[in-house]
Amino acid sequence: MMDTVYIKGLNAITTIGVYEHERNIKQALKIDLEMNCDNRIAGSSDDVRDALDYDAISKVTLSYVEASEHFLIEAVAENISRILLSKFAITKLTVTISKPGAVSAAEDVGIRIVRP
């Protein structure tokens, strides 16, 4: 059985980008997380200790991203997935990161990765 807990639209401000001018500014990233888990125990117990704690997951994610200084959003996504899969009872994780304004002619650009 696969249940999904999701967090949509986490807004992180960080140093990100490959161009020299990007290395001296902070930019916004929007992060969406979809986390598969078995939610039956939490659903029965009504106890947050049995659930994926989306507040804790949000804090871990934002703390990591806002302290990082990556060149690529691909690296941010990989590291978020590694951290969350090691700290929480997630069986499958989808991380979507968008970098608003990165391409002026596009509405949005980003990456989506799926990790078991």
mmCIF file of C-alpha atoms in Angstrom:
data_model
loop_
_atom_site.group_PDB
_atom_site.id
_atom_site.type_symbol
_atom_site.label_atom_id
_atom_site.label_comp_id
_atom_site.label_asym_id
_atom_site.label_seq_id
_atom_site.Cartn_x
_atom_site.Cartn_y
_atom_site.Cartn_z
ATOM 1 C CA MET A 1 0.000 0.000 0.000
ATOM 2 C CA MET A 2 1.260 3.455 -0.894
ATOM 3 C CA ASP A 3 -0.025 6.618 0.694
ATOM 4 C CA THR A 4 1.298 10.052 -0.149
ATOM 5 C CA VAL A 5 2.101 12.970 2.101
ATOM 6 C CA TYR A 6 2.904 16.103 0.146
ATOM 7 C CA ILE A 7 4.311 19.543 0.767
ATOM 8 C CA LYS A 8 3.745 22.044 -2.016
ATOM 9 C CA GLY A 9 5.410 25.385 -2.580
ATOM 10 C CA LEU A 10 8.156 25.540 0.038
ATOM 11 C CA ASN A 11 9.919 28.820 -0.649
ATOM 12 C CA ALA A 12 13.660 28.828 -0.030
ATOM 13 C CA ILE A 13 16.092 31.691 -0.528
ATOM 14 C CA THR A 14 19.616 30.537 -1.331
ATOM 15 C CA THR A 15 22.748 30.981 -3.393
ATOM 16 C CA ILE A 16 22.167 29.010 -6.589
ATOM 17 C CA GLY A 17 23.436 29.281 -10.144
ATOM 18 C CA VAL A 18 26.383 28.821 -12.450
ATOM 19 C CA TYR A 19 26.887 32.403 -13.579
ATOM 20 C CA GLU A 20 29.204 34.748 -11.711
ATOM 21 C CA HIS A 21 26.477 37.290 -10.985
ATOM 22 C CA GLU A 22 24.360 34.515 -9.385
ATOM 23 C CA ARG A 23 27.104 33.645 -6.918
ATOM 24 C CA ASN A 24 26.768 37.038 -5.190
ATOM 25 C CA ILE A 25 22.996 37.124 -4.730
ATOM 26 C CA LYS A 26 20.267 35.083 -3.097
ATOM 27 C CA GLN A 27 17.554 33.607 -5.321
ATOM 28 C CA ALA A 28 14.224 31.931 -4.702
ATOM 29 C CA LEU A 29 13.610 28.238 -5.235
ATOM 30 C CA LYS A 30 10.181 26.634 -4.990
ATOM 31 C CA ILE A 31 10.205 23.077 -3.674
ATOM 32 C CA ASP A 32 7.460 20.453 -3.840
ATOM 33 C CA LEU A 33 7.787 17.114 -2.054
ATOM 34 C CA GLU A 34 5.701 13.974 -2.528
ATOM 35 C CA MET A 35 6.521 11.270 -0.012
ATOM 36 C CA ASN A 36 5.144 7.753 -0.173
ATOM 37 C CA CYS A 37 4.666 5.978 3.123
ATOM 38 C CA ASP A 38 2.345 3.561 4.893
ATOM 39 C CA ASN A 39 -0.093 5.838 6.668
ATOM 40 C CA ARG A 40 -2.310 3.141 8.246
ATOM 41 C CA ILE A 41 -0.757 3.227 11.721
ATOM 42 C CA ALA A 42 -0.944 7.037 11.934
ATOM 43 C CA GLY A 43 -4.492 6.948 10.598
ATOM 44 C CA SER A 44 -5.504 4.504 13.322
ATOM 45 C CA SER A 45 -3.536 5.986 16.222
ATOM 46 C CA ASP A 46 -4.128 9.673 15.456
ATOM 47 C CA ASP A 47 -0.613 10.251 16.854
ATOM 48 C CA VAL A 48 1.916 12.466 15.052
ATOM 49 C CA ARG A 49 4.737 10.174 16.219
ATOM 50 C CA ASP A 50 3.328 7.536 13.850
ATOM 51 C CA ALA A 51 3.063 9.924 10.893
ATOM 52 C CA LEU A 52 5.408 11.672 8.509
ATOM 53 C CA ASP A 53 5.828 15.001 10.285
ATOM 54 C CA TYR A 54 5.517 17.506 7.452
ATOM 55 C CA ASP A 55 6.541 20.372 9.727
ATOM 56 C CA ALA A 56 9.813 18.605 10.615
ATOM 57 C CA ILE A 57 10.371 17.633 6.966
ATOM 58 C CA SER A 58 9.791 21.248 5.871
ATOM 59 C CA LYS A 59 12.242 22.560 8.461
ATOM 60 C CA VAL A 60 14.948 20.046 7.522
ATOM 61 C CA THR A 61 14.489 20.838 3.829
ATOM 62 C CA LEU A 62 14.558 24.626 4.240
ATOM 63 C CA SER A 63 17.475 24.517 6.672
ATOM 64 C CA TYR A 64 19.546 22.515 4.189
ATOM 65 C CA VAL A 65 18.622 24.503 1.071
ATOM 66 C CA GLU A 66 19.016 27.950 2.619
ATOM 67 C CA ALA A 67 22.486 27.058 3.964
ATOM 68 C CA SER A 68 23.672 25.503 0.691
ATOM 69 C CA GLU A 69 25.531 27.206 -2.144
ATOM 70 C CA HIS A 70 25.089 24.838 -5.076
ATOM 71 C CA PHE A 71 25.589 25.636 -8.719
ATOM 72 C CA LEU A 72 22.804 23.338 -9.960
ATOM 73 C CA ILE A 73 19.264 22.651 -8.788
ATOM 74 C CA GLU A 74 19.990 19.040 -9.729
ATOM 75 C CA ALA A 75 22.471 18.904 -6.830
ATOM 76 C CA VAL A 76 19.952 20.496 -4.479
ATOM 77 C CA ALA A 77 17.329 17.889 -5.419
ATOM 78 C CA GLU A 78 19.746 14.965 -4.980
ATOM 79 C CA ASN A 79 20.876 16.179 -1.576
ATOM 80 C CA ILE A 80 17.338 16.850 -0.347
ATOM 81 C CA SER A 81 16.352 13.329 -1.363
ATOM 82 C CA ARG A 82 19.387 11.775 0.340
ATOM 83 C CA ILE A 83 18.721 13.667 3.582
ATOM 84 C CA LEU A 84 14.971 13.037 3.740
ATOM 85 C CA LEU A 85 15.211 9.347 2.850
ATOM 86 C CA SER A 86 17.803 8.844 5.607
ATOM 87 C CA LYS A 87 15.876 10.732 8.320
ATOM 88 C CA PHE A 88 12.226 9.842 7.712
ATOM 89 C CA ALA A 89 10.156 6.695 7.005
ATOM 90 C CA ILE A 90 9.691 7.528 3.330
ATOM 91 C CA THR A 91 9.501 4.638 0.875
ATOM 92 C CA LYS A 92 9.535 6.757 -2.303
ATOM 93 C CA LEU A 93 10.219 10.448 -2.741
ATOM 94 C CA THR A 94 9.505 12.885 -5.552
ATOM 95 C CA VAL A 95 11.325 16.209 -5.315
ATOM 96 C CA THR A 96 10.374 19.033 -7.672
ATOM 97 C CA ILE A 97 12.405 22.234 -7.638
ATOM 98 C CA SER A 98 11.675 25.250 -9.766
ATOM 99 C CA LYS A 99 13.777 28.358 -10.218
ATOM 100 C CA PRO A 100 11.392 31.178 -11.109
ATOM 101 C CA GLY A 101 12.819 33.711 -13.526
ATOM 102 C CA ALA A 102 15.805 31.598 -14.569
ATOM 103 C CA VAL A 103 14.733 31.741 -18.228
ATOM 104 C CA SER A 104 12.986 35.004 -19.029
ATOM 105 C CA ALA A 105 10.979 33.546 -21.925
ATOM 106 C CA ALA A 106 9.648 30.660 -19.822
ATOM 107 C CA GLU A 107 6.915 30.639 -17.217
ATOM 108 C CA ASP A 108 9.027 28.329 -15.053
ATOM 109 C CA VAL A 109 11.978 25.949 -15.214
ATOM 110 C CA GLY A 110 13.008 23.186 -12.880
ATOM 111 C CA ILE A 111 13.726 19.548 -12.189
ATOM 112 C CA ARG A 112 11.757 16.622 -10.839
ATOM 113 C CA ILE A 113 13.480 13.531 -9.475
ATOM 114 C CA VAL A 114 12.014 10.329 -8.081
ATOM 115 C CA ARG A 115 13.985 8.224 -5.624
ATOM 116 C CA PRO A 116 13.001 4.933 -3.961
#
